[in-house]
Amino acid sequence: MKETLYSLDIGDFERLLTVIQSHFELYGPTVRDSAVVYEKVETTRDLPQGWVDDQAPGRYRLEKTDSPLFFGHVVGPQSWKKYLFPAREQLWSVKKESAQVKRSANPQKPMAFLGVRSCELAAIEVQDKVFSHGTQPDAFYHRRRNDLFIVAVNCTTSSRNCFCTSMNSGPKCNGNFDLALTEVLDGAIHRIVVEVKSKRAQDLIAPLHLKTPSPAEIAAAQHAVEENAKTMARSFSTEGLKESLQNSPDHPRWNKIAERCLDCANCTMVCPTCFCSSTVDTTDLTGDNAERWRQWDSCFNLEFSYIHGGEIRKSTASRYRQWLTHKLANWWDQFGTSGCVGCGRCISWCPVGIDLTEEATAIQEGQE
Ligand code: SF4
Ligand code: SF4
């Protein structure tokens, strides 16, 4: 479909949210417990207007400013996988009396995500490869993903931990989305330039009779995203990285990292691409009802590598090596893509500030 652009004022934006909600359950960024998290949103008042975040290794702080921007923050501790691949999900249940197995269903209306950043679009595509495109597609994921409506946001700011430009995943949104928003602030004038990518998005917004943006608005939106790309603080060279990591299983740096790593698994929980899970069977006290649940797991957990007789990866060094090598190297062999999209979450939310770009670079350069 030919790209179409529109310009929204704040009233139009409110009407856009209303029209999306007439067809979808709408989720977007909001502030809770001093962080930007993804929750159900109903109006623009639910969005983190004026909030900005300060991120560094092991650091995440939110600050309220006078800015009218709704998307002046970047990514927080949660990612969209919480909806597409929930942290805990019932797969089926069975009753002894009927011996009938009931597959769990997706009860909700189709979902719409508001505020999906370019790195998050890339992360969803990575998870699509894992859950939808393999030989064993996951029916739960597949159904939710097929119905999904995506309102992306082009980032006009980045945190000190973002490195999407190094991973070719941003800050401009490419790939699969329905609408992409770019906020433009010119003095007191705040507008949102909207790119329409899909036919269903065009049909959805047609009743709103939105205005065409002026050439100045289009140029300002482009400039804001390009400037963000140019000024992104963190960069990371991935040239030769796959081979370096795959050829360095005994590098002394792994033990050095293990002196700091707490095996807390935070990095895998916040990562938008990590997909490991375990299945747990439960029964109630009567023994008449049984359930099977799937829940997120992590390669940082000792039991994760258990095969009869014991765990394969007993040391912290071996578990960190597994995570980093899988993410940045072996993922290419498995899925034809990197497992990292440069969102920086694992750096911000590591309690001891371990920085994967620093560690991977050290191994690549042979530093101890
Ligand atoms: S490895 Fe870290 S920076 Fe890369 S996608 Fe996962 S959380 Fe983001
Ligand atoms: S690298 Fe950091 S976040 Fe990941 S397990 Fe170790 S201490 Fe936790």
XYZ file of C-alpha atoms and ligand atoms in Angstrom:
384
model
C 0.000 0.000 0.000
C 1.237 3.521 -0.829
C 2.429 5.382 2.264
C -0.084 8.035 3.399
C 0.648 10.724 5.966
C -1.709 12.651 8.226
C -1.279 15.287 10.892
C -3.026 15.021 14.250
C -3.631 17.611 16.905
C -4.340 16.386 20.420
C -8.096 16.232 19.855
C -7.530 14.058 16.764
C -5.222 11.820 18.768
C -7.934 11.300 21.373
C -10.420 10.414 18.627
C -7.883 8.016 17.123
C -7.629 6.145 20.448
C -11.442 5.978 20.638
C -11.792 4.548 17.163
C -9.088 1.934 17.812
C -10.873 0.904 21.016
C -14.092 0.298 19.136
C -12.359 -2.688 17.504
C -9.489 -3.640 19.807
C -8.431 -3.904 23.433
C -5.905 -1.051 23.562
C -2.627 -1.341 25.500
C 0.013 1.342 25.766
C 2.580 2.996 27.993
C 1.571 4.382 31.370
C 3.363 5.242 34.600
C 3.178 2.821 37.516
C 5.581 2.240 40.419
C 8.066 4.815 39.094
C 8.421 3.123 35.705
C 6.785 3.273 32.294
C 4.916 -0.019 31.892
C 2.423 -1.374 29.386
C -1.184 -1.521 30.574
C -4.670 -1.047 29.239
C -5.140 2.577 28.168
C -8.376 4.374 27.435
C -7.564 8.034 26.882
C -4.522 10.196 26.272
C -4.626 11.005 30.004
C -3.389 7.455 30.700
C -0.209 8.040 28.660
C 3.070 9.171 30.272
C 2.818 12.741 29.003
C 5.824 14.776 30.080
C 7.682 11.858 31.638
C 11.273 11.259 30.598
C 13.617 8.492 31.681
C 17.259 8.523 32.674
C 18.957 5.197 32.012
C 22.513 3.949 32.486
C 23.970 0.538 33.389
C 22.011 -0.618 36.457
C 19.974 2.594 36.513
C 16.434 3.632 35.536
C 14.807 6.817 36.853
C 11.690 8.643 35.699
C 11.312 12.382 35.863
C 8.221 14.533 35.245
C 8.816 17.541 33.006
C 6.628 20.269 31.459
C 7.010 18.703 28.020
C 3.708 17.963 26.234
C 5.218 14.889 24.550
C 3.395 11.603 25.138
C 6.352 9.495 24.011
C 9.335 11.475 25.344
C 10.514 8.421 27.280
C 12.014 5.272 25.750
C 11.556 1.638 26.771
C 10.888 0.555 30.367
C 11.191 -2.801 32.139
C 8.336 -4.465 30.272
C 8.072 -5.443 26.644
C 5.135 -6.445 24.463
C 5.956 -10.099 24.965
C 3.964 -9.833 28.198
C 0.835 -9.923 25.997
C 1.928 -12.078 23.061
C 3.824 -14.599 25.203
C 2.549 -14.077 28.769
C 4.779 -14.825 31.757
C 2.346 -17.516 32.926
C -0.357 -19.132 30.846
C -2.608 -22.143 31.277
C -2.262 -24.517 28.333
C -4.959 -27.006 29.259
C -6.931 -28.495 32.128
C -8.540 -31.874 32.705
C -11.223 -33.217 35.063
C -10.913 -36.783 36.319
C -14.657 -37.483 36.105
C -14.990 -36.642 32.419
C -11.389 -37.349 31.363
C -11.890 -34.514 28.889
C -8.952 -32.269 28.204
C -9.933 -28.620 27.759
C -7.524 -26.501 25.729
C -7.256 -22.959 27.041
C -8.666 -20.265 24.790
C -7.803 -16.641 24.141
C -10.702 -14.899 25.842
C -9.922 -11.360 24.947
C -10.860 -9.078 22.058
C -8.083 -8.628 19.476
C -5.358 -6.423 20.876
C -3.911 -3.120 19.690
C -0.497 -1.996 20.947
C 0.122 1.747 21.111
C 3.667 3.109 21.259
C 5.651 0.180 19.858
C 9.216 1.378 19.257
C 11.290 0.299 16.266
C 13.443 -2.033 18.391
C 10.247 -3.576 19.757
C 8.893 -4.146 16.251
C 12.149 -5.953 15.501
C 11.781 -7.970 18.725
C 8.236 -9.013 17.787
C 9.553 -10.162 14.418
C 12.217 -12.205 16.200
C 9.591 -13.849 18.396
C 7.424 -14.450 15.311
C 10.251 -16.582 13.924
C 10.345 -18.599 17.131
C 6.631 -19.008 17.776
C 4.914 -18.654 14.405
C 7.294 -19.526 11.601
C 8.852 -22.755 12.853
C 7.810 -26.319 12.195
C 5.758 -26.309 15.424
C 3.869 -22.971 15.524
C 2.517 -22.014 18.915
C -1.269 -21.727 18.518
C -1.674 -19.333 21.476
C 0.945 -16.889 20.216
C -0.094 -17.235 16.607
C -3.733 -16.317 17.255
C -2.899 -13.269 19.357
C -0.275 -12.112 16.868
C -2.485 -12.556 13.792
C -5.168 -10.303 15.215
C -2.759 -7.669 16.503
C -3.032 -4.002 15.423
C 0.225 -2.085 15.889
C 0.550 1.656 16.404
C 4.291 2.246 16.331
C 6.212 5.324 17.458
C 9.357 6.670 15.831
C 11.803 7.544 18.610
C 12.945 11.149 18.687
C 15.007 10.565 21.818
C 17.077 7.668 23.149
C 18.555 6.618 26.456
C 22.243 6.090 27.198
C 21.605 2.339 26.937
C 19.896 2.317 23.519
C 21.929 0.998 20.586
C 19.304 0.226 17.927
C 21.365 1.976 15.233
C 24.115 -0.630 15.769
C 21.610 -3.479 15.423
C 19.831 -1.973 12.362
C 16.578 -1.883 14.282
C 15.860 1.816 14.617
C 15.134 4.497 15.566
C 12.831 4.755 12.506
C 10.123 2.120 12.403
C 10.357 -0.339 9.574
C 8.682 -3.673 9.197
C 5.172 -4.631 10.127
C 2.982 -1.994 11.691
C -0.387 -0.444 10.915
C 0.256 3.156 11.939
C 3.469 4.935 12.958
C 3.422 8.170 14.941
C 6.117 10.835 15.132
C 5.636 13.611 17.657
C 6.694 17.052 16.493
C 7.134 19.977 18.822
C 7.600 23.435 17.312
C 7.544 25.999 20.101
C 4.082 25.659 21.632
C 2.737 23.705 18.639
C 2.525 19.980 19.328
C 1.429 17.719 16.497
C 1.697 14.074 15.590
C 2.571 13.009 12.060
C 0.973 9.649 11.276
C 2.161 7.221 8.642
C -0.497 4.744 7.527
C 0.960 1.436 6.430
C -1.946 -1.006 6.181
C -5.285 -1.027 4.406
C -7.118 -1.913 7.617
C -5.544 1.119 9.329
C -6.613 3.331 6.434
C -10.177 1.987 6.723
C -10.151 2.436 10.495
C -9.140 6.093 10.433
C -11.160 7.116 7.357
C -14.127 8.417 9.449
C -11.769 10.784 11.315
C -11.152 12.928 8.181
C -7.616 13.775 9.285
C -5.603 16.624 7.794
C -2.619 16.239 5.487
C 0.605 17.410 7.164
C 2.397 20.482 5.851
C 5.823 19.982 4.194
C 7.330 21.682 7.276
C 5.690 19.137 9.602
C 6.917 16.225 7.492
C 10.441 17.653 7.410
C 10.397 18.281 11.182
C 9.281 14.701 11.882
C 12.018 13.260 9.670
C 14.637 15.555 11.143
C 13.743 14.614 14.727
C 14.227 10.886 14.043
C 17.403 11.405 12.001
C 18.917 13.606 14.716
C 18.159 10.932 17.273
C 19.965 8.346 15.141
C 22.968 10.652 14.735
C 23.262 11.461 18.422
C 22.660 8.003 19.905
C 25.274 7.717 22.629
C 25.974 3.990 22.553
C 27.357 2.095 19.594
C 28.398 -1.503 19.283
C 30.379 -3.191 16.538
C 28.960 -6.568 15.545
C 31.448 -7.238 12.764
C 33.028 -10.653 13.326
C 31.217 -10.915 16.651
C 29.474 -14.207 15.916
C 32.746 -15.974 15.138
C 34.561 -14.371 18.092
C 31.930 -15.536 20.555
C 31.599 -19.014 19.078
C 35.396 -19.441 19.139
C 35.852 -18.255 22.721
C 34.256 -20.817 25.056
C 37.286 -20.711 27.401
C 37.869 -16.966 27.388
C 38.880 -15.770 30.885
C 36.386 -12.905 30.624
C 33.502 -15.309 31.337
C 34.897 -15.943 34.836
C 35.422 -12.238 35.356
C 31.767 -11.506 34.523
C 30.714 -14.338 36.860
C 32.380 -12.501 39.773
C 29.684 -9.813 39.378
C 26.699 -11.668 37.934
C 24.064 -12.584 40.533
C 22.238 -15.171 38.362
C 19.095 -13.143 39.044
C 17.748 -13.692 35.481
C 16.563 -10.057 35.232
C 18.275 -9.663 31.867
C 16.259 -12.518 30.361
C 12.968 -11.420 31.932
C 13.200 -7.874 30.547
C 14.574 -8.907 27.150
C 11.870 -8.606 24.468
C 13.274 -11.526 22.461
C 14.056 -14.128 25.162
C 11.524 -16.921 24.789
C 12.503 -19.772 27.110
C 9.766 -21.350 29.179
C 9.083 -24.399 31.285
C 5.848 -26.325 31.700
C 4.435 -27.153 35.103
C 1.674 -29.643 35.875
C -0.481 -29.127 38.960
C -3.398 -30.912 40.628
C -5.743 -29.684 43.315
C -5.957 -31.343 46.743
C -8.745 -33.708 45.664
C -6.705 -35.000 42.755
C -9.770 -34.563 40.536
C -8.555 -31.561 38.565
C -5.227 -31.135 36.823
C -3.770 -28.224 34.886
C -0.757 -27.620 32.695
C 0.843 -24.175 32.783
C 3.614 -22.611 30.763
C 5.802 -20.018 32.501
C 8.846 -17.983 31.559
C 12.131 -19.606 32.447
C 15.704 -18.443 32.114
C 19.060 -19.901 31.098
C 20.422 -18.211 34.245
C 18.494 -20.691 36.414
C 20.595 -23.675 37.438
C 17.776 -26.193 36.850
C 17.190 -24.872 33.352
C 19.990 -27.063 31.960
C 18.970 -30.134 33.945
C 19.112 -33.349 31.961
C 18.780 -36.598 33.870
C 21.737 -36.969 36.168
C 22.450 -33.280 36.676
C 22.735 -29.768 35.282
C 24.910 -29.113 32.274
C 25.720 -25.497 33.088
C 26.680 -25.546 36.744
C 28.710 -22.330 36.922
C 27.548 -18.738 36.565
C 30.266 -18.232 33.939
C 28.822 -21.019 31.780
C 25.310 -19.620 32.113
C 26.318 -16.083 31.174
C 28.335 -17.500 28.245
C 25.282 -19.465 27.116
C 23.074 -16.382 27.225
C 25.441 -13.988 25.444
C 26.632 -16.492 22.845
C 23.114 -17.617 22.059
C 21.782 -14.072 21.838
C 24.517 -12.562 19.682
C 25.893 -15.552 17.768
C 24.030 -18.869 17.764
C 20.703 -17.125 17.161
C 21.985 -16.353 13.649
C 22.418 -20.086 12.972
C 19.045 -20.928 14.473
C 16.816 -18.105 13.220
C 18.860 -16.132 10.668
C 18.867 -13.009 12.824
C 20.484 -11.575 15.921
C 18.678 -12.254 19.191
C 19.427 -8.685 20.272
C 17.601 -5.631 18.946
C 19.559 -3.037 20.937
C 16.811 -1.947 23.336
C 19.211 -1.677 26.293
C 16.800 -3.151 28.854
C 19.208 -5.838 30.071
C 21.777 -3.113 30.771
C 19.398 -0.854 32.705
C 17.789 -3.644 34.719
C 20.899 -5.628 35.624
C 21.230 -4.891 39.347
C 25.025 -4.822 39.090
C 25.113 -2.929 35.781
C 26.621 -5.648 33.575
C 26.615 -4.272 30.050
C 26.388 -6.839 27.252
C 27.923 -4.473 24.688
C 30.965 -3.997 26.915
C 31.320 -7.723 27.626
C 30.875 -8.808 24.007
C 33.375 -6.174 22.866
C 35.888 -7.341 25.464
C 35.647 -10.909 24.187
C 35.840 -9.772 20.584
C 38.966 -7.738 21.322
C 40.587 -10.440 23.454
C 40.545 -8.319 26.636
C 40.612 -10.117 29.962
S 19.860 -8.586 24.843
Fe 19.497 -6.730 26.055
S 19.699 -5.024 24.589
Fe 19.465 -6.917 23.392
S 17.244 -7.085 22.979
Fe 17.638 -8.256 24.888
S 17.317 -6.764 26.552
Fe 17.485 -5.585 24.648
S 23.826 -10.362 33.959
Fe 22.862 -9.017 35.518
S 20.649 -9.211 35.151
Fe 21.626 -10.953 34.117
S 21.613 -12.620 35.614
Fe 23.596 -11.575 35.869
S 23.205 -10.034 37.482
Fe 21.185 -10.703 36.760
